[in-house]
PDB file of C-alpha atoms in Angstrom:
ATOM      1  CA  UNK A   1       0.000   0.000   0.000  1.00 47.00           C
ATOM      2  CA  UNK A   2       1.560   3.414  -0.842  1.00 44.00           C
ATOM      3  CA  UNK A   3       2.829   5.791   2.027  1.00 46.00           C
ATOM      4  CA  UNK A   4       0.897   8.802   3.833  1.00 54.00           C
ATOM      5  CA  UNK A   5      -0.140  11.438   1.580  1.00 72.00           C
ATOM      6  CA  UNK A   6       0.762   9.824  -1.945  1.00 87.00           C
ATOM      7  CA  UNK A   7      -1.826  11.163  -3.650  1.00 95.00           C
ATOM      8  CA  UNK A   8      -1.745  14.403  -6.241  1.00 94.00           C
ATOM      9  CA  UNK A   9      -3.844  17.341  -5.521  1.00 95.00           C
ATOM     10  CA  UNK A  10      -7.119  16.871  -6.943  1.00 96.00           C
ATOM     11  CA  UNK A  11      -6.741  20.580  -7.676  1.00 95.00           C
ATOM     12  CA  UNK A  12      -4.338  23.374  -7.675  1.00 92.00           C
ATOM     13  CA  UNK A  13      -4.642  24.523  -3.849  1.00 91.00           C
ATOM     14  CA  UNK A  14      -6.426  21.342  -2.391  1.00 93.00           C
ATOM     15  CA  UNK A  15      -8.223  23.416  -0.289  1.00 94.00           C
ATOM     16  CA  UNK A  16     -11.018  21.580   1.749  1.00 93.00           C
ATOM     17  CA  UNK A  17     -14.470  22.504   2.174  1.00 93.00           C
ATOM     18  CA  UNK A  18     -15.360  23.691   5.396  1.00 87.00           C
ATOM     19  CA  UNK A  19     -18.977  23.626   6.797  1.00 83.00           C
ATOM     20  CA  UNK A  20     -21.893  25.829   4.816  1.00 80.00           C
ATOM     21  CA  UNK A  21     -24.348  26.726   7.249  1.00 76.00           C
ATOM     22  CA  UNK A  22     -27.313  25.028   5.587  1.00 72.00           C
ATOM     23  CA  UNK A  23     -25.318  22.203   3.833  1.00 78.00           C
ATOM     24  CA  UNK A  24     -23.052  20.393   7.110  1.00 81.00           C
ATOM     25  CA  UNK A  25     -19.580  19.589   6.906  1.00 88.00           C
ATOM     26  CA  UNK A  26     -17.307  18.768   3.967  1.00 89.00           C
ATOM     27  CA  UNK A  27     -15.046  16.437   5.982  1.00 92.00           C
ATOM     28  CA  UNK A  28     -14.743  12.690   6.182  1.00 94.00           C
ATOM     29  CA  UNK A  29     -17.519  11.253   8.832  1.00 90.00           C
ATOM     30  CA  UNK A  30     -19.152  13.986   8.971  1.00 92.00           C
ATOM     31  CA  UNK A  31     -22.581  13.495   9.827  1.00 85.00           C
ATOM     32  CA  UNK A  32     -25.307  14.122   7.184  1.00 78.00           C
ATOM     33  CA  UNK A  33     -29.058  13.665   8.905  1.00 78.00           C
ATOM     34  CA  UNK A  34     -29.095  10.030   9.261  1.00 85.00           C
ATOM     35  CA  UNK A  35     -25.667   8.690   7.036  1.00 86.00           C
ATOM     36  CA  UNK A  36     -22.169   9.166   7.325  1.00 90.00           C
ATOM     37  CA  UNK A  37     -20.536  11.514   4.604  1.00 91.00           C
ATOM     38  CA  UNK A  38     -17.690   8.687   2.910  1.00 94.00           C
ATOM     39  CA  UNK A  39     -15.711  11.437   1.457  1.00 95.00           C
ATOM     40  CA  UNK A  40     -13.929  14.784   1.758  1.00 96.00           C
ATOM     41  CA  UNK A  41     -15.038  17.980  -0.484  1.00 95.00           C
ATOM     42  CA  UNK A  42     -12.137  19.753  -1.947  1.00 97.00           C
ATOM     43  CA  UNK A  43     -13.505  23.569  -3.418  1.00 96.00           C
ATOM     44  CA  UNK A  44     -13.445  23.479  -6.604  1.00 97.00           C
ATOM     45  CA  UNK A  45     -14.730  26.352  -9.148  1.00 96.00           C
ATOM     46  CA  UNK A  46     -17.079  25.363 -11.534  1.00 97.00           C
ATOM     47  CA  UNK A  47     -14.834  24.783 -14.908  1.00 97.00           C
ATOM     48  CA  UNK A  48     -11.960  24.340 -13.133  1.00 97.00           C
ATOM     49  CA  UNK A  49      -9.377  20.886 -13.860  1.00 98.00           C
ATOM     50  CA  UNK A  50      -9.155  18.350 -11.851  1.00 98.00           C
ATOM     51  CA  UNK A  51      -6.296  16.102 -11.498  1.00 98.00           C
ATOM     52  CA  UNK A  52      -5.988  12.182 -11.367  1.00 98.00           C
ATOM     53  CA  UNK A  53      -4.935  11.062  -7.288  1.00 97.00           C
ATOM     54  CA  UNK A  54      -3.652   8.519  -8.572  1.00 97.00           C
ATOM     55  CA  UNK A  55      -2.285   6.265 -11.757  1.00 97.00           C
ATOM     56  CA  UNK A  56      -4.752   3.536 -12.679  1.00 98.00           C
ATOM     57  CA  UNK A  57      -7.907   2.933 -15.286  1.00 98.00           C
ATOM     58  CA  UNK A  58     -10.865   4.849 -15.890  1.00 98.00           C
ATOM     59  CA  UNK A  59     -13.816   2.076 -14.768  1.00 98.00           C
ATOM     60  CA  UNK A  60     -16.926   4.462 -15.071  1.00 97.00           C
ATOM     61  CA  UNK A  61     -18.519   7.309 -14.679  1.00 97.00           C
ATOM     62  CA  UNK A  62     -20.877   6.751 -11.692  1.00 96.00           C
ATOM     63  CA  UNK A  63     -23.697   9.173 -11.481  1.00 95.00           C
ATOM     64  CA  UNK A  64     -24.001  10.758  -7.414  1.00 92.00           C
ATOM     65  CA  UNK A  65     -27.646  11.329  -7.963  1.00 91.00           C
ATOM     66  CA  UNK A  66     -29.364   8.703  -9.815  1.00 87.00           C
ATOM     67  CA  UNK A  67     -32.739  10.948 -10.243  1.00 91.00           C
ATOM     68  CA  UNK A  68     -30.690  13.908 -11.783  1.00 90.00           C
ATOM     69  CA  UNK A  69     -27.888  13.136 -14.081  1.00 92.00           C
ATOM     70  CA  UNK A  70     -26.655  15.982 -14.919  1.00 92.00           C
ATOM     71  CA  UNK A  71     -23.980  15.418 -11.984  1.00 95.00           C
ATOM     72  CA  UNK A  72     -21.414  13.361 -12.778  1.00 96.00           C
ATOM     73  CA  UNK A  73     -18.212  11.136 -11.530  1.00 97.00           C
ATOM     74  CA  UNK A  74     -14.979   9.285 -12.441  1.00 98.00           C
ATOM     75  CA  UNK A  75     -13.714   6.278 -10.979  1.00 98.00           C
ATOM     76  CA  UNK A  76     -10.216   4.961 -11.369  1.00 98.00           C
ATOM     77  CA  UNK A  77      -9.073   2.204  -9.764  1.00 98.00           C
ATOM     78  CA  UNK A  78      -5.717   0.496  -9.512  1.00 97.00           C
ATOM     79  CA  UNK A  79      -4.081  -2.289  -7.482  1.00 97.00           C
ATOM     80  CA  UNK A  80      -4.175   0.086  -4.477  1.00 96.00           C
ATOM     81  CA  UNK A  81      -6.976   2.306  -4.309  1.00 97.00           C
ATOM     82  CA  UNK A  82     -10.496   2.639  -6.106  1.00 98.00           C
ATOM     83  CA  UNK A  83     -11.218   6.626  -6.011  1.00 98.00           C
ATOM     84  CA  UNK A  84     -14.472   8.037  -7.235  1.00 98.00           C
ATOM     85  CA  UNK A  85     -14.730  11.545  -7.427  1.00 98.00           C
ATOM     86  CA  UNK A  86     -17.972  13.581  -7.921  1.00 97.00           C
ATOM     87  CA  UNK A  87     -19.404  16.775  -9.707  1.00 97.00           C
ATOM     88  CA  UNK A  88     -16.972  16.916 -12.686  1.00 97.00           C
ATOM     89  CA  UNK A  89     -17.017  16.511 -16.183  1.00 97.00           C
ATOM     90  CA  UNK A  90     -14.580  13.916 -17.326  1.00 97.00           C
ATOM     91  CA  UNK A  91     -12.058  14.598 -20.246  1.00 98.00           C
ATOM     92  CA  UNK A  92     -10.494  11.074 -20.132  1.00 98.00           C
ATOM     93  CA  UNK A  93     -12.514   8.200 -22.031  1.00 97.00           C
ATOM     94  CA  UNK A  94     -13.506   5.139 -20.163  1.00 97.00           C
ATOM     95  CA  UNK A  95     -10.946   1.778 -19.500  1.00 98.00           C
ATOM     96  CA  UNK A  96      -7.988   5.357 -20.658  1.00 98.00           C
ATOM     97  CA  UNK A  97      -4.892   4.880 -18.273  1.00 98.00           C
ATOM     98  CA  UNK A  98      -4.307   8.003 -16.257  1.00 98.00           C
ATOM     99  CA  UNK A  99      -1.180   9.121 -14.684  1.00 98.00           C
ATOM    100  CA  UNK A 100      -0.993  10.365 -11.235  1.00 97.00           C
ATOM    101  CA  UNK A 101      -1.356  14.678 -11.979  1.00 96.00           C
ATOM    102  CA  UNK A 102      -3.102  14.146 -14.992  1.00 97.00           C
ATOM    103  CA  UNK A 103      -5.953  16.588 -15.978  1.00 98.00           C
ATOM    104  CA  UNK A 104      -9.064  14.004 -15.803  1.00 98.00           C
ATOM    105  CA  UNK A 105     -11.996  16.712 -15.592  1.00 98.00           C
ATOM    106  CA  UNK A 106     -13.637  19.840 -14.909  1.00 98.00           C
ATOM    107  CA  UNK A 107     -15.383  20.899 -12.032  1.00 98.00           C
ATOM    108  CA  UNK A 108     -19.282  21.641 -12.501  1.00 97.00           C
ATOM    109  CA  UNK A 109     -21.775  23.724 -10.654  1.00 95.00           C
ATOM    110  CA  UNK A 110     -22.722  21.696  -7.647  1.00 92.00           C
ATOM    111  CA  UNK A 111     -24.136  25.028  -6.082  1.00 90.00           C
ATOM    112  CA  UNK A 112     -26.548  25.117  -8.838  1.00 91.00           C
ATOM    113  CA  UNK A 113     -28.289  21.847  -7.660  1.00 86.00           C
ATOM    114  CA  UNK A 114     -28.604  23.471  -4.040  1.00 81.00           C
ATOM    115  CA  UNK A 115     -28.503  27.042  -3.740  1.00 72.00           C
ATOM    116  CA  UNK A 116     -25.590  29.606  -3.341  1.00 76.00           C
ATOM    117  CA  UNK A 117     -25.011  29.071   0.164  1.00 74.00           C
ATOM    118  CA  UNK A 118     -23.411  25.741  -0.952  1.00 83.00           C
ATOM    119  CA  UNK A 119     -19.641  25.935  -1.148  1.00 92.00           C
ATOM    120  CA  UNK A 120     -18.906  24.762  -5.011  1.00 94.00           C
ATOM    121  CA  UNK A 121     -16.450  21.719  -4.701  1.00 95.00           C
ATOM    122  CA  UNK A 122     -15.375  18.137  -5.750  1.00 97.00           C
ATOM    123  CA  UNK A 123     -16.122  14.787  -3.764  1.00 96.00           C
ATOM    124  CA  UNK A 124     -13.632  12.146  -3.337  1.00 97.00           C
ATOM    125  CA  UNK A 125     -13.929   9.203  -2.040  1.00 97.00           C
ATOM    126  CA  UNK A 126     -11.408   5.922  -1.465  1.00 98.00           C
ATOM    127  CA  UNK A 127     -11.474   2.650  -0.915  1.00 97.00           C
ATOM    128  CA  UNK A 128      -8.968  -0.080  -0.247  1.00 97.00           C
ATOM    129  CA  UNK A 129      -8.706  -2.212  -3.391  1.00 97.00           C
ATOM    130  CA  UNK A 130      -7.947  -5.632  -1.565  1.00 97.00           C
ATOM    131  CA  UNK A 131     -10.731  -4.664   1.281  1.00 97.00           C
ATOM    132  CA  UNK A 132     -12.723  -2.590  -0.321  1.00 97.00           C
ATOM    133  CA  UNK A 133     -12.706  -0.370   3.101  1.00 97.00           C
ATOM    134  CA  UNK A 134     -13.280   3.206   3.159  1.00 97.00           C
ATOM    135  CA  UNK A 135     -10.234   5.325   4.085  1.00 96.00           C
ATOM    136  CA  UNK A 136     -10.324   8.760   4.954  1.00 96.00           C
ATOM    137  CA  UNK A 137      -8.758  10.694   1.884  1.00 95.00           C
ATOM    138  CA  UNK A 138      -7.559  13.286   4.702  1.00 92.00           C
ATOM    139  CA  UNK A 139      -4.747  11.011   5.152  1.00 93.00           C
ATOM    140  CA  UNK A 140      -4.014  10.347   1.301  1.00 94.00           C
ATOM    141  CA  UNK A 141      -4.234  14.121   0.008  1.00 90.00           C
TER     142      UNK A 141
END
C-alpha cells in the first residue's frame, strides 16, 4: 500500500471545504441527517481541472444522484486504491490509463443543484482495493 499522503492534488490549492451553514460539513464522517458523509469535499470552481490522485484505469462514470444526471463522476481504480470523485465533467474516455497529476476533468456547478449558500467543490472518495474499506482521503491528500 503506498505511504501517507501519496496522492496528487485533486486541484491546484487542495483546499477543503469547510462547513456551509445550511449544507453540514465537507469532511470525512461527517454526519449528514441520518448517514455518514464517505468522502472529503475539496472547493473546486465550476470549470476548473481536476487532477488524477492517482495512476490507474478509468472504470466508469458513476452518477451521485441517480434521479438527476446531470452530476457526474470518475472512478479509477488500480491495485491500491479505487477513487471516485464527484461533480466533474470527465475529459479522459472510459478503461484510458491516467497518470498520477493528470488533468481528468472539470469541475461543474454543484451550487446550482442546491442554492448559493453551498460551497462549489469536488467529492472524493477511497477505498482499499484488496478490502474494499473506506479510508479517509484526509490522510491520502
Amino acid at each position: 500500500m503506498a505511504s501517507t499522503k501519496s496522492f496528487a492534488k485533486i486541484t491546484v490549492d487542495n483546499v477543503k471545504r469547510g462547513c456551509d451553514q445550511d449544507w453540514g460539513c465537507g469532511s470525512y464522517g461527517a454526519t449528514r441527517g441520518n448517514r455518514t458523509h464517505n468522502g472529503l469535499d475539496i472547493k473546486a470552481i465550476p470549470g476548473q481541472q481536476i487532477i488524477s490522485p492517482i495512476s490507474g484505469t478509468v472504470t466508469r462514470f458513476p452518477y451521485p444522484y441517480g434521479d438527476d444526471l446531470r452530476w457526474t463522476g470518475i472512478e479509477i481504480k488500480n491495485s491500491d486504491y479505487h477513487v471516485k470523485i464527484f461533480y466533474l465533467t470527465p475529459t479522459v474516455l472510459q478503461n484510458a490509463k491516467v497518470k498520477q497529476g493528470q488533468v481528468i476533468g472539470r469541475a461543474q456547478n454543484i451550487a446550482s443543484k442546491y442554492s448559493s449558500s453551498m460551497t462549489n467543490h469536488v467529492h472524493i472518495e477511497v477505498r482499499n482495493a484488496k478490502t474494499l474499506e473506506l479510508i479517509n482521503p484526509d490522510t491520502l491528500l
